[in-house]
Tab-separated table of C-alpha atoms and ligand atoms in Angstrom:
chain	number	residue	atom	x	y	z
A	1500	MET	CA	-0.102	-0.074	0.024
A	1501	ASN	CA	1.458	3.337	-0.646
A	1502	SER	CA	0.233	6.401	1.474
A	1503	SER	CA	-1.998	7.856	-1.025
A	1504	GLN	CA	-3.938	4.727	-1.131
A	1505	ILE	CA	-4.210	4.932	2.762
A	1506	THR	CA	-4.880	8.523	2.659
A	1507	ALA	CA	-7.786	7.994	0.390
A	1508	ALA	CA	-9.164	5.303	2.645
A	1509	ALA	CA	-9.051	7.838	5.418
A	1510	GLY	CA	-10.798	10.329	3.851
A	1511	GLY	CA	-13.696	7.893	2.921
A	1512	GLN	CA	-15.030	7.665	6.595
A	1513	GLY	CA	-18.320	8.726	5.192
A	1514	PRO	CA	-21.214	6.017	5.154
A	1515	ARG	CA	-19.578	3.416	2.983
A	1516	ALA	CA	-16.138	1.934	1.922
A	1517	ALA	CA	-15.074	-1.156	0.556
A	1518	TYR	CA	-11.570	-2.722	0.793
A	1519	ARG	CA	-10.386	-5.201	-1.682
A	1520	SER	CA	-7.491	-7.442	-0.260
A	1521	ARG	CA	-6.688	-10.989	1.008
A	1522	LEU	CA	-9.012	-11.129	3.969
A	1523	LEU	CA	-8.778	-13.536	6.876
A	1524	TYR	CA	-10.585	-14.331	10.293
A	1525	PHE	CA	-11.772	-17.049	12.389
A	1526	THR	CA	-15.036	-18.358	13.328
A	1527	GLY	CA	-13.555	-21.217	15.793
A	1528	VAL	CA	-10.334	-22.752	16.649
A	1529	PRO	CA	-8.094	-23.480	13.736
A	1530	ASP	CA	-6.946	-27.240	13.635
A	1531	GLY	CA	-3.264	-26.907	14.086
A	1532	ASP	CA	-1.470	-25.633	10.923
A	1533	THR	CA	-3.997	-26.410	8.366
A	1534	GLU	CA	-6.955	-24.439	7.476
A	1535	ASN	CA	-10.317	-25.947	8.448
A	1536	GLY	CA	-13.861	-24.829	8.530
A	1537	ALA	CA	-12.911	-22.374	11.225
A	1538	THR	CA	-10.727	-20.142	8.999
A	1539	VAL	CA	-12.227	-17.897	6.688
A	1540	PHE	CA	-9.634	-16.768	4.028
A	1541	LEU	CA	-10.230	-14.999	0.909
A	1542	GLU	CA	-7.601	-14.504	-1.677
A	1543	ASP	CA	-9.505	-11.859	-3.441
A	1544	GLY	CA	-11.941	-10.417	-1.056
A	1545	LEU	CA	-14.031	-7.353	-0.530
A	1546	LEU	CA	-14.602	-6.008	2.986
A	1547	VAL	CA	-17.617	-3.427	2.882
A	1548	VAL	CA	-17.700	-1.269	5.964
A	1549	GLU	CA	-20.614	1.083	6.641
A	1550	ASP	CA	-21.109	3.448	9.796
A	1551	GLY	CA	-18.490	1.798	11.788
A	1552	ARG	CA	-19.532	-1.801	11.373
A	1553	ILE	CA	-18.710	-4.628	8.819
A	1554	ALA	CA	-21.489	-4.618	6.337
A	1555	GLN	CA	-20.388	-7.327	4.013
A	1556	ILE	CA	-17.541	-9.611	3.198
A	1557	GLY	CA	-17.071	-12.033	0.541
A	1558	ASP	CA	-15.174	-12.725	-2.792
A	1559	TYR	CA	-14.520	-9.438	-4.768
A	1560	ARG	CA	-16.074	-10.781	-7.891
A	1561	ARG	CA	-19.155	-11.816	-6.223
A	1562	LEU	CA	-19.710	-8.559	-4.239
A	1563	VAL	CA	-18.628	-5.697	-6.560
A	1564	SER	CA	-21.347	-5.596	-8.861
A	1565	GLY	CA	-23.800	-5.249	-6.064
A	1566	LEU	CA	-22.125	-2.313	-4.351
A	1567	ALA	CA	-24.232	0.783	-3.629
A	1568	PRO	CA	-23.260	3.494	-6.298
A	1569	ASN	CA	-21.372	5.780	-3.751
A	1570	THR	CA	-19.118	3.033	-2.448
A	1571	ARG	CA	-15.464	3.871	-2.340
A	1572	ILE	CA	-13.203	0.938	-3.346
A	1573	VAL	CA	-9.969	0.961	-1.751
A	1574	ASP	CA	-7.464	-1.391	-3.623
A	1575	LEU	CA	-5.240	-3.227	-1.260
A	1576	ARG	CA	-4.316	-6.203	-3.302
A	1577	GLY	CA	-1.091	-7.906	-2.027
A	1578	LYS	CA	-1.915	-6.925	1.538
A	1579	LEU	CA	-3.776	-9.037	4.211
A	1580	ILE	CA	-6.545	-7.599	6.229
A	1581	ILE	CA	-7.386	-9.236	9.651
A	1582	PRO	CA	-9.296	-8.146	12.753
A	1583	GLY	CA	-7.373	-5.692	15.062
A	1584	PHE	CA	-5.221	-7.520	17.648
A	1585	ILE	CA	-6.620	-7.902	21.259
A	1586	ASP	CA	-3.854	-7.455	23.847
A	1587	THR	CA	-5.361	-9.230	27.110
A	1588	HIS	CA	-2.766	-7.508	29.573
A	1589	ILE	CA	-0.772	-4.352	29.442
A	1590	HIS	CA	0.113	-1.445	31.639
A	1591	TYR	CA	-0.165	1.987	30.103
A	1592	PRO	CA	1.839	3.749	32.928
A	1593	GLN	CA	4.785	1.459	32.329
A	1594	THR	CA	5.516	2.793	28.887
A	1595	ASP	CA	8.246	5.122	30.010
A	1596	MET	CA	10.045	2.248	31.667
A	1597	ILE	CA	9.857	-0.446	29.094
A	1598	ALA	CA	13.365	-2.264	28.667
A	1599	SER	CA	14.249	-1.646	32.419
A	1600	PRO	CA	16.211	-4.689	33.713
A	1601	ALA	CA	16.196	-6.229	37.267
A	1602	ALA	CA	16.804	-9.443	39.002
A	1603	GLY	CA	13.431	-10.706	38.801
A	1604	LEU	CA	9.790	-9.397	39.327
A	1605	LEU	CA	9.798	-8.191	42.983
A	1606	PRO	CA	13.009	-6.108	42.713
A	1607	TRP	CA	11.796	-4.822	39.322
A	1608	LEU	CA	8.484	-3.595	40.928
A	1609	GLU	CA	10.592	-1.709	43.716
A	1610	THR	CA	13.177	-0.330	41.691
A	1611	TRP	CA	11.323	0.664	38.538
A	1612	THR	CA	7.577	0.368	38.566
A	1613	PHE	CA	6.592	2.042	41.664
A	1614	PRO	CA	8.681	5.152	41.130
A	1615	THR	CA	7.452	5.424	37.471
A	1616	GLU	CA	3.736	4.910	38.471
A	1617	ARG	CA	4.192	7.744	40.974
A	1618	ARG	CA	4.135	10.362	38.319
A	1619	PHE	CA	0.553	9.552	37.504
A	1620	ASP	CA	-0.726	11.720	40.426
A	1621	ASP	CA	-0.287	14.344	37.608
A	1622	PRO	CA	-3.304	14.290	35.331
A	1623	ALA	CA	-1.447	16.116	32.608
A	1624	HIS	CA	1.245	13.578	32.670
A	1625	ALA	CA	-1.297	10.699	32.629
A	1626	THR	CA	-2.903	12.210	29.645
A	1627	GLU	CA	0.350	12.626	27.754
A	1628	VAL	CA	1.480	9.040	28.329
A	1629	ALA	CA	-2.059	7.675	27.573
A	1630	HIS	CA	-1.835	9.221	24.021
A	1631	PHE	CA	1.619	8.090	23.428
A	1632	PHE	CA	0.623	4.464	24.485
A	1633	LEU	CA	-2.468	4.369	22.394
A	1634	ASP	CA	-0.470	5.791	19.306
A	1635	GLU	CA	1.838	2.820	19.884
A	1636	LEU	CA	-0.744	0.332	20.275
A	1637	GLN	CA	-2.349	1.547	16.802
A	1638	ARG	CA	1.058	1.392	15.255
A	1639	CYS	CA	1.185	-2.215	16.227
A	1640	GLY	CA	-2.277	-3.067	15.059
A	1641	THR	CA	-3.858	-3.625	18.517
A	1642	THR	CA	-7.372	-2.038	18.620
A	1643	THR	CA	-8.426	-3.628	22.037
A	1644	ALA	CA	-6.455	-4.264	25.243
A	1645	LEU	CA	-6.900	-4.834	28.737
A	1646	VAL	CA	-5.030	-2.087	30.545
A	1647	TYR	CA	-3.867	-1.237	33.900
A	1648	CYS	CA	-3.843	2.169	35.094
A	1649	THR	CA	-2.106	3.224	38.451
A	1650	VAL	CA	-3.657	3.579	41.844
A	1651	HIS	CA	-4.708	7.084	40.863
A	1652	PRO	CA	-8.352	7.463	39.972
A	1653	GLY	CA	-7.009	10.338	37.693
A	1654	SER	CA	-4.809	7.820	35.719
A	1655	ALA	CA	-8.021	5.952	34.707
A	1656	GLU	CA	-9.972	9.112	33.907
A	1657	ALA	CA	-7.180	10.342	31.510
A	1658	PHE	CA	-6.811	6.724	29.790
A	1659	PHE	CA	-10.591	6.301	29.329
A	1660	THR	CA	-10.787	10.091	28.046
A	1661	ALA	CA	-8.030	9.620	25.583
A	1662	SER	CA	-9.557	6.178	24.396
A	1663	HIS	CA	-12.971	7.651	24.208
A	1664	GLU	CA	-11.861	10.563	21.927
A	1665	ARG	CA	-10.372	7.775	19.559
A	1666	ASN	CA	-13.481	5.663	19.677
A	1667	LEU	CA	-11.452	2.753	20.653
A	1668	ARG	CA	-12.841	-0.336	22.304
A	1669	MET	CA	-10.724	-0.568	25.351
A	1670	VAL	CA	-10.998	-2.272	28.920
A	1671	ALA	CA	-9.242	-0.657	31.625
A	1672	GLY	CA	-9.255	-0.027	35.380
A	1673	LYS	CA	-7.859	1.798	38.417
A	1674	VAL	CA	-5.208	-0.399	40.358
A	1675	LEU	CA	-6.084	-1.256	43.927
A	1676	MET	CA	-3.084	-1.443	46.353
A	1677	ASP	CA	-3.345	-1.068	50.101
A	1678	ARG	CA	-0.156	-2.605	51.421
A	1679	ASN	CA	3.464	-3.779	50.655
A	1680	CYS	CA	3.813	-0.815	48.204
A	1681	PRO	CA	5.166	2.785	49.069
A	1682	GLU	CA	3.080	5.118	50.871
A	1683	PHE	CA	2.553	7.333	47.915
A	1684	LEU	CA	1.026	4.423	45.964
A	1685	ARG	CA	-1.596	3.189	48.607
A	1686	ASP	CA	-5.195	3.433	48.525
A	1687	THR	CA	-7.364	1.853	51.249
A	1688	ALA	CA	-9.856	-0.967	51.019
A	1689	GLU	CA	-12.623	1.690	51.450
A	1690	SER	CA	-11.145	4.420	49.012
A	1691	GLY	CA	-9.854	1.718	46.479
A	1692	GLY	CA	-13.541	0.387	46.282
A	1693	ARG	CA	-15.278	3.845	46.160
A	1694	ASP	CA	-13.053	5.200	43.490
A	1695	SER	CA	-13.366	1.954	41.536
A	1696	GLU	CA	-17.238	2.160	41.851
A	1697	THR	CA	-17.307	5.855	40.669
A	1698	LEU	CA	-15.185	4.994	37.601
A	1699	ILE	CA	-17.339	1.946	37.000
A	1700	GLN	CA	-20.282	4.170	37.020
A	1701	ARG	CA	-18.663	6.972	34.669
A	1702	TRP	CA	-17.056	4.715	32.257
A	1703	HIS	CA	-18.275	1.110	31.909
A	1704	GLY	CA	-20.590	1.239	28.814
A	1705	LYS	CA	-19.810	4.811	27.837
A	1706	GLY	CA	-19.209	4.684	24.014
A	1707	ARG	CA	-17.000	1.728	23.650
A	1708	GLN	CA	-15.071	1.899	27.126
A	1709	MET	CA	-15.344	-0.878	29.523
A	1710	TYR	CA	-14.241	-1.440	33.065
A	1711	ALA	CA	-12.026	-3.888	34.715
A	1712	LEU	CA	-11.835	-4.043	38.504
A	1713	THR	CA	-7.922	-4.233	38.988
A	1714	PRO	CA	-6.570	-5.467	42.430
A	1715	ARG	CA	-2.792	-5.353	41.252
A	1716	PHE	CA	-2.136	-8.869	43.043
A	1717	ALA	CA	-2.716	-10.572	46.148
A	1718	PRO	CA	0.508	-9.312	47.906
A	1719	THR	CA	-0.522	-5.569	47.601
A	1720	SER	CA	-4.128	-6.041	48.604
A	1721	THR	CA	-5.207	-6.880	52.280
A	1722	PRO	CA	-7.997	-9.348	52.756
A	1723	ALA	CA	-10.290	-6.409	53.422
A	1724	GLN	CA	-9.578	-4.958	50.009
A	1725	LEU	CA	-9.800	-8.253	48.163
A	1726	GLY	CA	-13.392	-8.543	49.959
A	1727	VAL	CA	-14.300	-5.095	48.744
A	1728	CYS	CA	-13.480	-6.408	45.097
A	1729	GLY	CA	-15.531	-9.467	45.693
A	1730	GLU	CA	-18.515	-7.311	46.365
A	1731	LEU	CA	-17.915	-5.071	43.531
A	1732	ALA	CA	-17.574	-8.100	41.286
A	1733	GLN	CA	-20.907	-9.336	42.734
A	1734	ARG	CA	-22.798	-6.098	42.100
A	1735	TYR	CA	-21.500	-5.289	38.758
A	1736	GLN	CA	-21.643	-8.755	37.029
A	1737	ASP	CA	-20.696	-7.677	33.460
A	1738	ILE	CA	-17.438	-5.742	34.328
A	1739	PHE	CA	-14.023	-7.376	33.731
A	1740	ILE	CA	-11.574	-8.226	36.492
A	1741	GLN	CA	-7.906	-8.302	36.143
A	1742	SER	CA	-4.782	-9.239	38.139
A	1743	HIS	CA	-1.727	-11.251	38.227
A	1744	VAL	CA	-1.369	-14.865	39.506
A	1745	ALA	CA	1.593	-17.346	39.718
A	1746	GLU	CA	4.089	-15.351	37.717
A	1747	ASN	CA	7.160	-15.818	39.788
A	1748	ALA	CA	8.506	-18.387	42.195
A	1749	ASP	CA	9.497	-15.960	44.875
A	1750	GLU	CA	6.157	-14.150	44.539
A	1751	VAL	CA	4.303	-17.420	45.000
A	1752	LYS	CA	6.156	-18.094	48.238
A	1753	TRP	CA	5.460	-14.571	49.556
A	1754	VAL	CA	1.910	-14.946	48.774
A	1755	ALA	CA	1.705	-18.456	50.712
A	1756	GLN	CA	2.997	-16.306	53.802
A	1757	LEU	CA	0.485	-13.633	53.346
A	1758	TYR	CA	-2.437	-15.549	52.813
A	1759	PRO	CA	-1.882	-18.875	54.950
A	1760	GLY	CA	-4.243	-21.820	54.783
A	1761	TYR	CA	-5.355	-21.415	51.058
A	1762	ARG	CA	-4.955	-24.384	48.670
A	1763	SER	CA	-2.958	-22.115	46.144
A	1764	TYR	CA	-2.510	-18.591	44.926
A	1765	LEU	CA	-5.370	-18.970	42.700
A	1766	ASP	CA	-7.578	-20.261	45.474
A	1767	ILE	CA	-7.218	-16.962	47.154
A	1768	TYR	CA	-9.057	-14.962	44.258
A	1769	ASP	CA	-11.618	-17.731	43.977
A	1770	GLN	CA	-12.442	-17.573	47.716
A	1771	TYR	CA	-12.978	-13.852	47.172
A	1772	GLY	CA	-15.341	-14.452	44.210
A	1773	LEU	CA	-12.791	-12.984	41.775
A	1774	LEU	CA	-12.650	-16.119	39.439
A	1775	ARG	CA	-15.614	-15.844	36.983
A	1776	PRO	CA	-16.233	-15.111	33.043
A	1777	ARG	CA	-14.658	-12.050	32.324
A	1778	ALA	CA	-11.753	-12.419	34.903
A	1779	VAL	CA	-8.438	-12.209	33.387
A	1780	TYR	CA	-5.387	-13.348	35.016
A	1781	GLY	CA	-1.826	-12.499	33.968
A	1782	HIS	CA	0.862	-15.085	33.581
A	1783	CYS	CA	-0.554	-18.270	35.023
A	1784	ILE	CA	2.833	-19.963	34.932
A	1785	TRP	CA	2.922	-21.712	38.409
A	1786	LEU	CA	-0.348	-23.005	38.641
A	1787	ASP	CA	-1.183	-26.714	39.001
A	1788	ASP	CA	-3.625	-28.932	37.131
A	1789	THR	CA	-6.284	-28.219	39.954
A	1790	ASP	CA	-6.037	-24.546	39.330
A	1791	ARG	CA	-6.089	-24.869	35.654
A	1792	ARG	CA	-9.214	-26.767	35.722
A	1793	ARG	CA	-10.690	-24.348	38.270
A	1794	MET	CA	-9.989	-21.534	35.785
A	1795	ARG	CA	-11.828	-23.511	32.921
A	1796	ASP	CA	-14.636	-24.307	35.075
A	1797	ALA	CA	-15.037	-20.543	36.357
A	1798	GLY	CA	-14.682	-19.337	32.633
A	1799	ALA	CA	-11.744	-17.157	33.621
A	1800	LEU	CA	-8.911	-16.485	31.220
A	1801	ALA	CA	-5.202	-16.879	31.336
A	1802	ALA	CA	-3.076	-13.948	29.784
A	1803	HIS	CA	0.181	-15.473	28.506
A	1804	CYS	CA	2.810	-12.950	28.377
A	1805	PRO	CA	5.870	-14.403	26.878
A	1806	THR	CA	8.152	-11.336	26.263
A	1807	SER	CA	7.724	-10.382	29.895
A	1808	ASN	CA	8.058	-13.964	31.228
A	1809	GLN	CA	11.558	-14.194	29.546
A	1810	PHE	CA	12.556	-10.617	30.329
A	1811	LEU	CA	11.977	-10.988	33.984
A	1812	GLY	CA	12.994	-14.502	33.995
A	1813	SER	CA	9.712	-15.495	35.471
A	1814	GLY	CA	9.363	-19.055	33.786
A	1815	LEU	CA	7.828	-20.717	30.810
A	1816	PHE	CA	3.987	-20.922	30.363
A	1817	ASP	CA	3.014	-24.604	29.902
A	1818	PHE	CA	0.753	-24.671	26.771
A	1819	ALA	CA	0.229	-28.538	26.836
A	1820	SER	CA	-1.037	-28.457	30.300
A	1821	ALA	CA	-3.256	-25.603	29.583
A	1822	GLU	CA	-4.461	-27.359	26.605
A	1823	THR	CA	-5.154	-30.619	28.422
A	1824	SER	CA	-6.888	-28.887	31.285
A	1825	GLY	CA	-9.098	-26.927	28.921
A	1826	MET	CA	-8.110	-23.465	30.461
A	1827	PRO	CA	-8.792	-20.645	28.154
A	1828	VAL	CA	-5.424	-18.979	27.025
A	1829	SER	CA	-4.898	-15.589	25.198
A	1830	LEU	CA	-1.778	-13.653	24.233
A	1831	ALA	CA	-0.542	-10.492	25.876
A	1832	THR	CA	2.246	-8.005	26.087
A	1833	ASP	CA	2.604	-7.096	29.530
A	1834	VAL	CA	4.435	-3.725	28.717
A	1835	GLY	CA	6.406	-2.697	30.614
A	1836	GLY	CA	7.542	-6.169	32.052
A	1837	GLY	CA	7.089	-7.005	28.527
A	1838	SER	CA	9.637	-6.034	25.964
A	1839	SER	CA	7.354	-5.162	22.880
A	1840	PHE	CA	3.978	-3.521	22.073
A	1841	SER	CA	3.678	-5.745	19.005
A	1842	MET	CA	1.492	-8.854	19.279
A	1843	LEU	CA	3.402	-10.139	16.317
A	1844	GLN	CA	6.680	-10.145	18.384
A	1845	THR	CA	4.464	-11.504	21.205
A	1846	MET	CA	3.390	-14.495	18.993
A	1847	ASN	CA	7.192	-15.044	17.833
A	1848	GLU	CA	8.229	-15.409	21.621
A	1849	ALA	CA	5.097	-17.391	22.350
A	1850	HIS	CA	6.121	-19.767	19.781
A	1851	LYS	CA	9.515	-19.923	21.276
A	1852	VAL	CA	8.346	-20.631	24.878
A	1853	ALA	CA	6.125	-23.317	23.444
A	1854	ARG	CA	8.730	-25.027	21.530
A	1855	LEU	CA	10.829	-25.362	24.720
A	1856	SER	CA	8.331	-27.546	26.109
A	1857	GLY	CA	7.948	-29.550	23.085
A	1858	TYR	CA	4.552	-27.966	22.061
A	1859	HIS	CA	4.015	-26.550	18.672
A	1860	LEU	CA	1.880	-23.460	18.480
A	1861	SER	CA	0.794	-22.976	14.750
A	1862	ALA	CA	0.586	-19.549	13.359
A	1863	LEU	CA	-3.127	-19.975	12.557
A	1864	ASN	CA	-3.624	-20.694	16.264
A	1865	MET	CA	-1.620	-17.753	17.361
A	1866	PHE	CA	-3.527	-15.393	15.081
A	1867	TYR	CA	-6.730	-16.903	16.341
A	1868	LEU	CA	-5.731	-16.372	20.045
A	1869	ALA	CA	-4.865	-12.801	19.346
A	1870	THR	CA	-8.317	-12.009	17.478
A	1871	GLN	CA	-11.323	-14.272	17.674
A	1872	GLY	CA	-10.019	-16.337	20.497
A	1873	ALA	CA	-9.584	-13.593	22.947
A	1874	ALA	CA	-12.831	-12.010	21.983
A	1875	GLN	CA	-14.711	-15.191	22.653
A	1876	SER	CA	-13.139	-15.607	26.038
A	1877	LEU	CA	-13.631	-12.117	27.031
A	1878	GLY	CA	-17.462	-12.501	26.002
A	1879	LEU	CA	-17.021	-10.058	23.140
A	1880	ASP	CA	-17.506	-12.277	20.267
A	1881	GLY	CA	-19.412	-11.041	17.272
A	1882	GLN	CA	-18.332	-7.442	18.412
A	1883	ILE	CA	-14.568	-7.532	17.974
A	1884	GLY	CA	-11.825	-9.983	16.920
A	1885	THR	CA	-13.814	-10.726	13.577
A	1886	LEU	CA	-14.515	-9.476	10.156
A	1887	ALA	CA	-18.045	-11.171	10.154
A	1888	PRO	CA	-21.159	-8.830	9.193
A	1889	GLY	CA	-22.481	-6.868	12.070
A	1890	ALA	CA	-19.160	-6.682	14.020
A	1891	GLU	CA	-17.388	-3.488	14.780
A	1892	ALA	CA	-14.953	-2.554	12.027
A	1893	ASP	CA	-11.688	-2.686	14.089
A	1894	PHE	CA	-9.404	-4.152	11.551
A	1895	ILE	CA	-5.785	-3.895	10.300
A	1896	VAL	CA	-3.898	-4.171	7.146
A	1897	LEU	CA	-0.909	-6.308	7.152
A	1898	ASP	CA	2.034	-5.791	4.614
A	1899	PRO	CA	3.701	-9.077	4.012
A	1900	GLN	CA	6.307	-6.982	1.884
A	1901	ALA	CA	6.994	-4.355	4.866
A	1902	THR	CA	10.698	-5.282	5.037
A	1903	PRO	CA	13.169	-6.632	2.465
A	1904	LEU	CA	13.357	-9.880	4.390
A	1905	LEU	CA	9.686	-10.213	4.773
A	1906	ALA	CA	9.068	-9.670	1.069
A	1907	ARG	CA	11.680	-12.283	0.323
A	1908	ARG	CA	10.511	-15.057	2.856
A	1909	THR	CA	6.791	-14.394	1.916
A	1910	ALA	CA	7.289	-14.649	-1.551
A	1911	GLN	CA	8.155	-18.193	-0.919
A	1912	SER	CA	5.350	-19.184	1.234
A	1913	GLY	CA	3.060	-21.971	-0.262
A	1914	SER	CA	0.433	-21.705	2.323
A	1915	LEU	CA	-1.612	-19.563	4.458
A	1916	GLU	CA	0.235	-20.885	7.719
A	1917	GLU	CA	3.552	-20.256	6.111
A	1918	LEU	CA	2.686	-16.651	5.258
A	1919	LEU	CA	1.307	-15.978	8.712
A	1920	PHE	CA	4.296	-17.596	10.375
A	1921	ALA	CA	6.636	-15.436	8.476
A	1922	LEU	CA	4.703	-12.300	9.626
A	1923	ALA	CA	4.912	-13.561	13.176
A	1924	MET	CA	8.513	-14.401	13.188
A	1925	LEU	CA	9.712	-11.557	11.275
A	1926	GLY	CA	6.994	-8.859	11.629
A	1927	ASP	CA	6.559	-6.064	14.057
A	1928	ASP	CA	4.973	-2.519	13.882
A	1929	ARG	CA	6.677	-2.061	10.496
A	1930	ALA	CA	4.302	-4.969	9.011
A	1931	VAL	CA	1.292	-2.963	10.002
A	1932	ALA	CA	0.274	-0.771	7.183
A	1933	ALA	CA	-2.736	0.617	8.633
A	1934	THR	CA	-5.106	0.329	11.742
A	1935	TYR	CA	-8.658	1.118	11.702
A	1936	ALA	CA	-11.215	1.329	14.600
A	1937	ALA	CA	-15.109	1.528	14.055
A	1938	GLY	CA	-14.302	1.985	10.392
A	1939	ARG	CA	-12.004	5.071	10.925
A	1940	GLN	CA	-8.389	5.008	9.942
A	1941	LEU	CA	-6.220	5.760	12.985
A	1942	HIS	CA	-2.916	4.751	11.793
A	1943	ALA	CA	-1.139	4.598	8.388
A	1944	ARG	CA	2.378	3.733	7.986
A	1945	GLN	CA	4.547	6.186	6.227
A	1946	ALA	CA	6.951	4.503	3.803
A	1947	GLY	CA	10.269	4.145	5.252
A	1948	ALA	CA	8.907	4.547	9.016
B	1265	LIG	N1	2.565	-8.307	39.590
B	1265	LIG	C1	2.290	-7.252	40.096
B	1265	LIG	N2	2.336	-6.147	39.494
B	1265	LIG	C2	2.984	-6.433	38.313
B	1265	LIG	C3	3.450	-5.668	37.155
B	1265	LIG	O1	3.267	-4.288	37.057
B	1265	LIG	N3	3.970	-6.377	36.292
B	1265	LIG	C4	4.143	-7.741	36.084
B	1265	LIG	N4	4.600	-8.351	35.084
B	1265	LIG	N5	3.906	-8.370	37.388
B	1265	LIG	C5	3.172	-7.834	38.377
B	1266	LIG	ZN1	1.260	-7.012	34.200
């Protein structure tokens, strides 16, 4: 795609536009690395977008003659359009501390994270970082993310305001922390609950924004604060819940001391009513099979964060055990513990983590997990993560020729799996030619950028 094509597309935000390209989305779980009935792939397809939603999708030749006369057609042959990526675990306040090394999770939190998050008591700072963060997500093709703010209610207010202005579908929440963190980042059980409830009422369901109740992790919440979270989760059944669990061996030991008498780390959240559909737990490395089955039975979702787990030396996610147990899994960056905003790079690392335990994670499966799979697990299927008619028109244009190496490698690919695999291993923000949310172009890569 050259930039004039993209600019033309951006200009056509009127009622109807149609994009001619290769098109890909999933209606269910792909079968290994071969296309099955759950993979919808059109070599010469047409995606018709109207009023922010997908109106039609099908073969170009079948649809073109029936297009309404004022429909503008954007020619993107050679590219690949897929649904926007869904990143199920990321911290926007950690944008400025990405790539900060430490000897594991707990020292990393003390040395880098807490001092960085302190600055979000300033709403102007929060707003500035929120916009940079959203720009970066757009550059990487991520159109929905589950986002941690800081303990300051103003950090969530700033984030939602920025996302609402762009009409992005985002899920976010104010962190709750009332112990084991610096005084300047502490709320209380009462204030954390009150501030969260105010934000739920202000933002959950406003435009495309949705709220996630966000107790950081068990060590930084007292039993009283987890109790307040449980009550809110009960009162607001359709909000999301997000936290961390079983990320790091030292953390797991510490949690056992802080919460004696529980069967496991995950069991603490369970006992407080925080395991249920729309609950998303980051990492899930040191779970046992009982925990995994409990995640499955509760309908809770694991967010696998491979770049973070390697960067912080937390451990290797066990894909085979997750699959055997039926625990739902999604992919996430966990910036700033994670070292990339790109879901393509996240796939690259997920594949390698899986390989280390002898598990093959196909590209079809990874693209499914980052789109339809995440949407389904979050209770958002039909809305995002798909190109099916009726869905919100959040989609991205991937460029298999974005770099000389990608162009050379993808010229040799003999199957869809091979094409996607090359994009996942060799691609990053450069492979994202354009990003659309609710039918509107929010990012177009400039040649050479
Ligand atoms: N556990 C508690 N807080 C955090 C955080 O900010 N990042 C990661 N990776 N793990 C956590
Ligand atoms: Zn995290």
